[in-house]
Structures are given as C-alpha cells and as structure tokens.
Amino acid sequence: MNQRGTLPPAARVASTDGHGRLTASAAARNAPAIVQMLRDVAPSKGRALEIASGTGQHIVQLATALPGLSWQPSDVDPARLTSIAAWAADALLPNLRPACQLDATKAGWAEEHASQDVILQVNLLHLIGDTATQVLISESAKALAPGGIVILYGPFMRSGVLTSAGDRAFHESLREADPDMGYKDDTIVLNKLRAAGLTPMDRVEMPANNLTIIAQKI
C-alpha cells in the first residue's frame, strides 16, 4: 500500500479553504510540540527532508523556526503537494524548497535524496504496513549523511500495548479499513532502525500520547 491508502473516516482529517490549501486541526495542535522537539535535537545547519508533508502546515512552521536548515517537503498525493505549495507561497521562506513527489514506501528513493542531515516523518507509520515501514526506514538510513538523524513521530504501541482507549479504538478502525494499517510497536521499530544500521538516540513522549523516536547514522 502506498502512503495514505484507503483511510477510515477518523483518519481523513484535512479540509480545504477553496484555494488549494488544506488544513488539519491535528496538525495545528501538534505543530508547537514538534517544532520544539526539532529545536532540541536537530542540527543548526544542513539539509532536512520531511516525508509525507501532508497539508504543509508543519513544514512552514519548521522552516520558520529552524532557518539554518534547508527544508525539502514531499508527499505522494497531488492534492497535498498543491496544498504544500499554497502554504509555502504564503510564507515565502528562503530555506523552504518546492515540494517534490515522493513515495517513501517504495525502494530506491534514497539515491535521489542523499546526504540529508535530518529526515522527519510525522503521522505516517500507522497508515502503512510493516513491509512499507521497513522500506521507509532502510531508505532513510541510506539517504542520511554521516551523523544525520531520522525522526519518527506519531502514535505507537508501547512494548506491544495500546495504552489508551482512544488509541485502541483508532487502531481497530485502521485495521478494519486495511489489515496492513495500525499502530506500530515502538520496540519493533527500534529493532528495524538498528537493522538498517542506525543507532537509536532517544524516545520522547509527546502530547496526546504520541511518541518521537530518534536514531542517528554514526
């Protein structure tokens, strides 16, 4: 399954303003915590790739908050690429590159996006299957520059356990829509990162029971 396949209603959260710009309330809510987390862990300079930038709300705030990084937004969905471009046009940030079409769940993309100092993925892993997750992680490891970091943010199981009623309900709705979808186990993701040659650095609890997993290419 490609990024964002057939989603249940609870996962279809973006609305349009009629000018190509999509808005997701969840993106607005979690952006401040994600921006602060990046400020804490990201290098001050370099190249940053966001996988599945979605509406474009995050990437504009990140490029504003971390001006020393050159940000590359991406997505597989043409409607979201249009939205990212619309948000970027309003922001006019010199360190925000034009969005590119990228399906990070298919092998081979790392060569075109090599030497990244940061690769960020927000709220995608629960919408793709295990095989696609492995491809995303393996290609991210190849695309990172030495010393670069990959940052995975979103809802996760903790050691195989769904830790809230809301998480259990959302996980089940995803599984009903597509058995390949659903929350990934944090320990399994950490093992996939290690298998790809990355060194886990941190595991940060985030608001709304989300989690950030950070690993580095040594």
PDB file of C-alpha atoms in Angstrom:
ATOM      1  CA  MET A   1       0.000   0.000   0.000  1.00  0.00           C
ATOM      2  CA  ASN A   2       1.266   3.475  -0.830  1.00  0.00           C
ATOM      3  CA  GLN A   3       1.366   6.313   1.653  1.00  0.00           C
ATOM      4  CA  ARG A   4      -2.129   7.113   2.881  1.00  0.00           C
ATOM      5  CA  GLY A   5      -4.130   4.396   1.215  1.00  0.00           C
ATOM      6  CA  THR A   6      -7.845   3.952   1.889  1.00  0.00           C
ATOM      7  CA  LEU A   7      -8.359   5.578   5.270  1.00  0.00           C
ATOM      8  CA  PRO A   8     -11.203   5.276   7.770  1.00  0.00           C
ATOM      9  CA  PRO A   9     -13.194   8.479   8.448  1.00  0.00           C
ATOM     10  CA  ALA A  10     -11.265   9.175  11.674  1.00  0.00           C
ATOM     11  CA  ALA A  11      -8.034   9.426   9.695  1.00  0.00           C
ATOM     12  CA  ARG A  12      -9.401  11.749   6.993  1.00  0.00           C
ATOM     13  CA  VAL A  13      -8.818  14.976   8.860  1.00  0.00           C
ATOM     14  CA  ALA A  14      -7.952  17.645   6.264  1.00  0.00           C
ATOM     15  CA  SER A  15     -10.355  20.297   4.982  1.00  0.00           C
ATOM     16  CA  THR A  16      -9.802  22.778   2.148  1.00  0.00           C
ATOM     17  CA  ASP A  17     -10.069  26.558   2.120  1.00  0.00           C
ATOM     18  CA  GLY A  18     -11.067  26.565  -1.570  1.00  0.00           C
ATOM     19  CA  HIS A  19      -7.681  27.837  -2.750  1.00  0.00           C
ATOM     20  CA  GLY A  20      -5.777  24.563  -2.725  1.00  0.00           C
ATOM     21  CA  ARG A  21      -4.634  24.943   0.877  1.00  0.00           C
ATOM     22  CA  LEU A  22      -5.588  22.040   3.147  1.00  0.00           C
ATOM     23  CA  THR A  23      -5.872  22.409   6.907  1.00  0.00           C
ATOM     24  CA  ALA A  24      -5.852  19.654   9.514  1.00  0.00           C
ATOM     25  CA  SER A  25      -6.766  20.516  13.090  1.00  0.00           C
ATOM     26  CA  ALA A  26      -4.445  17.789  14.394  1.00  0.00           C
ATOM     27  CA  ALA A  27      -1.519  19.343  12.520  1.00  0.00           C
ATOM     28  CA  ALA A  28      -2.279  22.704  14.093  1.00  0.00           C
ATOM     29  CA  ARG A  29      -2.449  21.133  17.566  1.00  0.00           C
ATOM     30  CA  ASN A  30       0.745  19.103  17.408  1.00  0.00           C
ATOM     31  CA  ALA A  31       2.909  21.581  15.481  1.00  0.00           C
ATOM     32  CA  PRO A  32       4.226  23.508  18.534  1.00  0.00           C
ATOM     33  CA  ALA A  33       5.422  20.322  20.256  1.00  0.00           C
ATOM     34  CA  ILE A  34       7.029  19.037  17.058  1.00  0.00           C
ATOM     35  CA  VAL A  35       8.764  22.366  16.424  1.00  0.00           C
ATOM     36  CA  GLN A  36      10.138  22.446  19.981  1.00  0.00           C
ATOM     37  CA  MET A  37      11.318  18.855  19.706  1.00  0.00           C
ATOM     38  CA  LEU A  38      13.186  19.668  16.459  1.00  0.00           C
ATOM     39  CA  ARG A  39      14.761  22.689  18.103  1.00  0.00           C
ATOM     40  CA  ASP A  40      16.092  20.388  20.813  1.00  0.00           C
ATOM     41  CA  VAL A  41      17.512  17.625  18.598  1.00  0.00           C
ATOM     42  CA  ALA A  42      18.146  18.931  15.069  1.00  0.00           C
ATOM     43  CA  PRO A  43      21.452  20.400  13.867  1.00  0.00           C
ATOM     44  CA  SER A  44      21.532  24.142  13.359  1.00  0.00           C
ATOM     45  CA  LYS A  45      22.517  23.814   9.680  1.00  0.00           C
ATOM     46  CA  GLY A  46      22.154  21.303   6.881  1.00  0.00           C
ATOM     47  CA  ARG A  47      19.557  19.588   4.720  1.00  0.00           C
ATOM     48  CA  ALA A  48      16.226  18.349   6.033  1.00  0.00           C
ATOM     49  CA  LEU A  49      13.705  16.129   4.248  1.00  0.00           C
ATOM     50  CA  GLU A  50      10.150  15.768   5.513  1.00  0.00           C
ATOM     51  CA  ILE A  51       8.488  12.570   4.325  1.00  0.00           C
ATOM     52  CA  ALA A  52       4.726  12.821   3.720  1.00  0.00           C
ATOM     53  CA  SER A  53       4.419  16.537   4.483  1.00  0.00           C
ATOM     54  CA  GLY A  54       0.634  16.311   4.208  1.00  0.00           C
ATOM     55  CA  THR A  55      -1.153  19.640   4.303  1.00  0.00           C
ATOM     56  CA  GLY A  56       2.098  21.636   4.527  1.00  0.00           C
ATOM     57  CA  GLN A  57       1.290  23.220   7.876  1.00  0.00           C
ATOM     58  CA  HIS A  58       4.214  21.598   9.692  1.00  0.00           C
ATOM     59  CA  ILE A  59       6.889  22.293   7.114  1.00  0.00           C
ATOM     60  CA  VAL A  60       6.175  26.035   7.052  1.00  0.00           C
ATOM     61  CA  GLN A  61       6.458  26.277  10.834  1.00  0.00           C
ATOM     62  CA  LEU A  62       9.592  24.144  10.898  1.00  0.00           C
ATOM     63  CA  ALA A  63      11.299  26.190   8.188  1.00  0.00           C
ATOM     64  CA  THR A  64      10.412  29.349  10.106  1.00  0.00           C
ATOM     65  CA  ALA A  65      11.699  28.016  13.428  1.00  0.00           C
ATOM     66  CA  LEU A  66      14.883  26.399  12.063  1.00  0.00           C
ATOM     67  CA  PRO A  67      16.143  28.814   9.385  1.00  0.00           C
ATOM     68  CA  GLY A  68      19.595  27.237   9.181  1.00  0.00           C
ATOM     69  CA  LEU A  69      18.145  24.046   7.727  1.00  0.00           C
ATOM     70  CA  SER A  70      17.174  23.814   4.063  1.00  0.00           C
ATOM     71  CA  TRP A  71      13.787  22.057   4.149  1.00  0.00           C
ATOM     72  CA  GLN A  72      12.534  19.714   1.427  1.00  0.00           C
ATOM     73  CA  PRO A  73       8.831  18.880   1.747  1.00  0.00           C
ATOM     74  CA  SER A  74       7.451  15.826  -0.035  1.00  0.00           C
ATOM     75  CA  ASP A  75       4.290  13.803  -0.486  1.00  0.00           C
ATOM     76  CA  VAL A  76       2.832  11.150  -2.767  1.00  0.00           C
ATOM     77  CA  ASP A  77      -0.609  12.796  -3.100  1.00  0.00           C
ATOM     78  CA  PRO A  78      -1.019  15.541  -5.780  1.00  0.00           C
ATOM     79  CA  ALA A  79      -3.683  17.335  -3.714  1.00  0.00           C
ATOM     80  CA  ARG A  80      -1.304  17.551  -0.774  1.00  0.00           C
ATOM     81  CA  LEU A  81       1.535  18.723  -2.996  1.00  0.00           C
ATOM     82  CA  THR A  82      -0.761  21.523  -4.144  1.00  0.00           C
ATOM     83  CA  SER A  83      -1.547  22.362  -0.531  1.00  0.00           C
ATOM     84  CA  ILE A  84       2.119  22.413   0.466  1.00  0.00           C
ATOM     85  CA  ALA A  85       2.840  24.782  -2.431  1.00  0.00           C
ATOM     86  CA  ALA A  86      -0.014  27.060  -1.334  1.00  0.00           C
ATOM     87  CA  TRP A  87       1.209  27.225   2.271  1.00  0.00           C
ATOM     88  CA  ALA A  88       4.760  27.846   1.051  1.00  0.00           C
ATOM     89  CA  ALA A  89       3.637  30.622  -1.303  1.00  0.00           C
ATOM     90  CA  ASP A  90       2.046  32.438   1.630  1.00  0.00           C
ATOM     91  CA  ALA A  91       5.138  32.019   3.819  1.00  0.00           C
ATOM     92  CA  LEU A  92       7.826  32.998   1.252  1.00  0.00           C
ATOM     93  CA  LEU A  93      10.653  31.326   3.194  1.00  0.00           C
ATOM     94  CA  PRO A  94      14.098  31.230   1.542  1.00  0.00           C
ATOM     95  CA  ASN A  95      15.001  27.900   3.208  1.00  0.00           C
ATOM     96  CA  LEU A  96      11.846  26.078   2.039  1.00  0.00           C
ATOM     97  CA  ARG A  97      12.311  24.211  -1.251  1.00  0.00           C
ATOM     98  CA  PRO A  98       9.465  23.354  -3.652  1.00  0.00           C
ATOM     99  CA  ALA A  99       7.628  20.187  -2.654  1.00  0.00           C
ATOM    100  CA  CYS A 100       8.537  17.034  -4.546  1.00  0.00           C
ATOM    101  CA  GLN A 101       6.512  13.903  -5.219  1.00  0.00           C
ATOM    102  CA  LEU A 102       7.935  11.030  -3.202  1.00  0.00           C
ATOM    103  CA  ASP A 103       6.553   7.662  -2.190  1.00  0.00           C
ATOM    104  CA  ALA A 104       8.917   6.749   0.629  1.00  0.00           C
ATOM    105  CA  THR A 105       7.379   3.280   0.913  1.00  0.00           C
ATOM    106  CA  LYS A 106       8.960   2.196  -2.389  1.00  0.00           C
ATOM    107  CA  ALA A 107      12.596   1.175  -2.613  1.00  0.00           C
ATOM    108  CA  GLY A 108      15.145   3.284  -4.457  1.00  0.00           C
ATOM    109  CA  TRP A 109      14.346   6.850  -3.434  1.00  0.00           C
ATOM    110  CA  ALA A 110      17.408   7.354  -1.226  1.00  0.00           C
ATOM    111  CA  GLU A 111      19.800   7.939  -4.118  1.00  0.00           C
ATOM    112  CA  GLU A 112      17.853  10.963  -5.338  1.00  0.00           C
ATOM    113  CA  HIS A 113      17.618  12.392  -1.810  1.00  0.00           C
ATOM    114  CA  ALA A 114      21.092  11.583  -0.480  1.00  0.00           C
ATOM    115  CA  SER A 115      23.131  13.432   2.160  1.00  0.00           C
ATOM    116  CA  GLN A 116      20.263  14.518   4.402  1.00  0.00           C
ATOM    117  CA  ASP A 117      21.117  15.780   7.882  1.00  0.00           C
ATOM    118  CA  VAL A 118      17.532  15.336   9.093  1.00  0.00           C
ATOM    119  CA  ILE A 119      14.741  13.089   7.846  1.00  0.00           C
ATOM    120  CA  LEU A 120      11.409  13.740   9.540  1.00  0.00           C
ATOM    121  CA  GLN A 121       8.256  11.651   9.306  1.00  0.00           C
ATOM    122  CA  VAL A 122       5.076  12.740  11.079  1.00  0.00           C
ATOM    123  CA  ASN A 123       1.989  10.549  11.487  1.00  0.00           C
ATOM    124  CA  LEU A 124       2.628   8.049   8.713  1.00  0.00           C
ATOM    125  CA  LEU A 125       3.747   4.704  10.132  1.00  0.00           C
ATOM    126  CA  HIS A 126       0.286   3.773  11.453  1.00  0.00           C
ATOM    127  CA  LEU A 127      -1.109   4.323   7.934  1.00  0.00           C
ATOM    128  CA  ILE A 128       1.250   1.886   6.169  1.00  0.00           C
ATOM    129  CA  GLY A 129       2.116  -1.781   6.524  1.00  0.00           C
ATOM    130  CA  ASP A 130       5.153  -3.480   8.066  1.00  0.00           C
ATOM    131  CA  THR A 131       6.905  -4.047   4.726  1.00  0.00           C
ATOM    132  CA  ALA A 132       6.421  -0.410   3.729  1.00  0.00           C
ATOM    133  CA  THR A 133       7.709   0.676   7.147  1.00  0.00           C
ATOM    134  CA  GLN A 134      10.847  -1.396   6.644  1.00  0.00           C
ATOM    135  CA  VAL A 135      11.418   0.187   3.221  1.00  0.00           C
ATOM    136  CA  LEU A 136      10.934   3.688   4.619  1.00  0.00           C
ATOM    137  CA  ILE A 137      13.440   3.064   7.404  1.00  0.00           C
ATOM    138  CA  SER A 138      16.002   1.323   5.184  1.00  0.00           C
ATOM    139  CA  GLU A 139      15.879   4.034   2.522  1.00  0.00           C
ATOM    140  CA  SER A 140      16.047   6.756   5.181  1.00  0.00           C
ATOM    141  CA  ALA A 141      19.223   5.169   6.554  1.00  0.00           C
ATOM    142  CA  LYS A 142      20.751   5.227   3.067  1.00  0.00           C
ATOM    143  CA  ALA A 143      19.712   8.836   2.472  1.00  0.00           C
ATOM    144  CA  LEU A 144      21.187  10.193   5.706  1.00  0.00           C
ATOM    145  CA  ALA A 145      24.584  11.842   5.759  1.00  0.00           C
ATOM    146  CA  PRO A 146      27.020  10.561   8.405  1.00  0.00           C
ATOM    147  CA  GLY A 147      25.831  11.985  11.717  1.00  0.00           C
ATOM    148  CA  GLY A 148      22.358  12.619  10.306  1.00  0.00           C
ATOM    149  CA  ILE A 149      19.217  11.754  12.251  1.00  0.00           C
ATOM    150  CA  VAL A 150      15.859  10.239  11.402  1.00  0.00           C
ATOM    151  CA  ILE A 151      12.875  11.357  13.482  1.00  0.00           C
ATOM    152  CA  LEU A 152       9.695   9.275  13.585  1.00  0.00           C
ATOM    153  CA  TYR A 153       6.683  10.926  15.242  1.00  0.00           C
ATOM    154  CA  GLY A 154       3.202   9.593  15.802  1.00  0.00           C
ATOM    155  CA  PRO A 155       1.078   7.126  17.754  1.00  0.00           C
ATOM    156  CA  PHE A 156       2.798   3.887  18.752  1.00  0.00           C
ATOM    157  CA  MET A 157       2.190   0.806  20.836  1.00  0.00           C
ATOM    158  CA  ARG A 158       4.455   0.704  23.887  1.00  0.00           C
ATOM    159  CA  SER A 159       6.053  -2.750  24.084  1.00  0.00           C
ATOM    160  CA  GLY A 160       3.072  -4.228  22.256  1.00  0.00           C
ATOM    161  CA  VAL A 161       0.432  -2.447  24.345  1.00  0.00           C
ATOM    162  CA  LEU A 162      -2.100   0.174  23.235  1.00  0.00           C
ATOM    163  CA  THR A 163      -2.078   2.444  26.241  1.00  0.00           C
ATOM    164  CA  SER A 164      -5.372   4.348  25.953  1.00  0.00           C
ATOM    165  CA  ALA A 165      -8.978   3.691  24.969  1.00  0.00           C
ATOM    166  CA  GLY A 166      -8.702   6.260  22.177  1.00  0.00           C
ATOM    167  CA  ASP A 167      -5.619   4.549  20.777  1.00  0.00           C
ATOM    168  CA  ARG A 168      -7.325   1.159  20.891  1.00  0.00           C
ATOM    169  CA  ALA A 169     -10.373   2.488  19.034  1.00  0.00           C
ATOM    170  CA  PHE A 170      -8.323   4.263  16.372  1.00  0.00           C
ATOM    171  CA  HIS A 171      -6.037   1.267  15.869  1.00  0.00           C
ATOM    172  CA  GLU A 172      -9.050  -1.005  15.356  1.00  0.00           C
ATOM    173  CA  SER A 173     -10.649   1.421  12.890  1.00  0.00           C
ATOM    174  CA  LEU A 174      -7.426   1.441  10.874  1.00  0.00           C
ATOM    175  CA  ARG A 175      -7.202  -2.347  10.909  1.00  0.00           C
ATOM    176  CA  GLU A 176     -10.820  -2.664   9.780  1.00  0.00           C
ATOM    177  CA  ALA A 177     -10.155  -0.329   6.844  1.00  0.00           C
ATOM    178  CA  ASP A 178      -6.938  -2.145   5.868  1.00  0.00           C
ATOM    179  CA  PRO A 179      -5.324  -5.013   7.820  1.00  0.00           C
ATOM    180  CA  ASP A 180      -1.879  -3.654   6.872  1.00  0.00           C
ATOM    181  CA  MET A 181      -2.511  -0.429   8.747  1.00  0.00           C
ATOM    182  CA  GLY A 182      -2.404   0.118  12.503  1.00  0.00           C
ATOM    183  CA  TYR A 183      -0.115   1.269  15.282  1.00  0.00           C
ATOM    184  CA  LYS A 184       3.459   0.016  15.148  1.00  0.00           C
ATOM    185  CA  ASP A 185       5.208  -1.317  18.241  1.00  0.00           C
ATOM    186  CA  ASP A 186       7.950   1.028  19.450  1.00  0.00           C
ATOM    187  CA  THR A 187      10.324  -1.844  20.278  1.00  0.00           C
ATOM    188  CA  ILE A 188       9.907  -3.378  16.813  1.00  0.00           C
ATOM    189  CA  VAL A 189      10.523  -0.012  15.156  1.00  0.00           C
ATOM    190  CA  LEU A 190      13.686   0.417  17.229  1.00  0.00           C
ATOM    191  CA  ASN A 191      14.849  -3.014  16.060  1.00  0.00           C
ATOM    192  CA  LYS A 192      14.144  -2.063  12.431  1.00  0.00           C
ATOM    193  CA  LEU A 193      16.236   1.084  12.891  1.00  0.00           C
ATOM    194  CA  ARG A 194      19.128  -0.945  14.307  1.00  0.00           C
ATOM    195  CA  ALA A 195      18.846  -3.480  11.480  1.00  0.00           C
ATOM    196  CA  ALA A 196      19.161  -0.592   8.999  1.00  0.00           C
ATOM    197  CA  GLY A 197      22.441   0.451  10.612  1.00  0.00           C
ATOM    198  CA  LEU A 198      21.068   3.325  12.674  1.00  0.00           C
ATOM    199  CA  THR A 199      21.730   3.956  16.357  1.00  0.00           C
ATOM    200  CA  PRO A 200      18.671   4.848  18.476  1.00  0.00           C
ATOM    201  CA  MET A 201      19.324   8.102  20.348  1.00  0.00           C
ATOM    202  CA  ASP A 202      16.124   8.960  22.173  1.00  0.00           C
ATOM    203  CA  ARG A 203      12.492   8.042  22.680  1.00  0.00           C
ATOM    204  CA  VAL A 204      10.465  11.113  23.641  1.00  0.00           C
ATOM    205  CA  GLU A 205       6.933  11.050  24.992  1.00  0.00           C
ATOM    206  CA  MET A 206       4.851  13.742  23.276  1.00  0.00           C
ATOM    207  CA  PRO A 207       1.441  15.337  23.921  1.00  0.00           C
ATOM    208  CA  ALA A 208      -1.752  13.389  23.111  1.00  0.00           C
ATOM    209  CA  ASN A 209       0.010  10.075  23.840  1.00  0.00           C
ATOM    210  CA  ASN A 210       2.242  10.388  20.782  1.00  0.00           C
ATOM    211  CA  LEU A 211       5.873   9.372  20.689  1.00  0.00           C
ATOM    212  CA  THR A 212       9.021  10.537  18.928  1.00  0.00           C
ATOM    213  CA  ILE A 213      11.733   8.001  18.102  1.00  0.00           C
ATOM    214  CA  ILE A 214      15.112   9.407  17.073  1.00  0.00           C
ATOM    215  CA  ALA A 215      18.011   7.465  15.558  1.00  0.00           C
ATOM    216  CA  GLN A 216      21.362   8.522  14.112  1.00  0.00           C
ATOM    217  CA  LYS A 217      23.631   7.365  11.331  1.00  0.00           C
ATOM    218  CA  ILE A 218      27.001   7.032  13.024  1.00  0.00           C
TER     219      ILE A 218
END
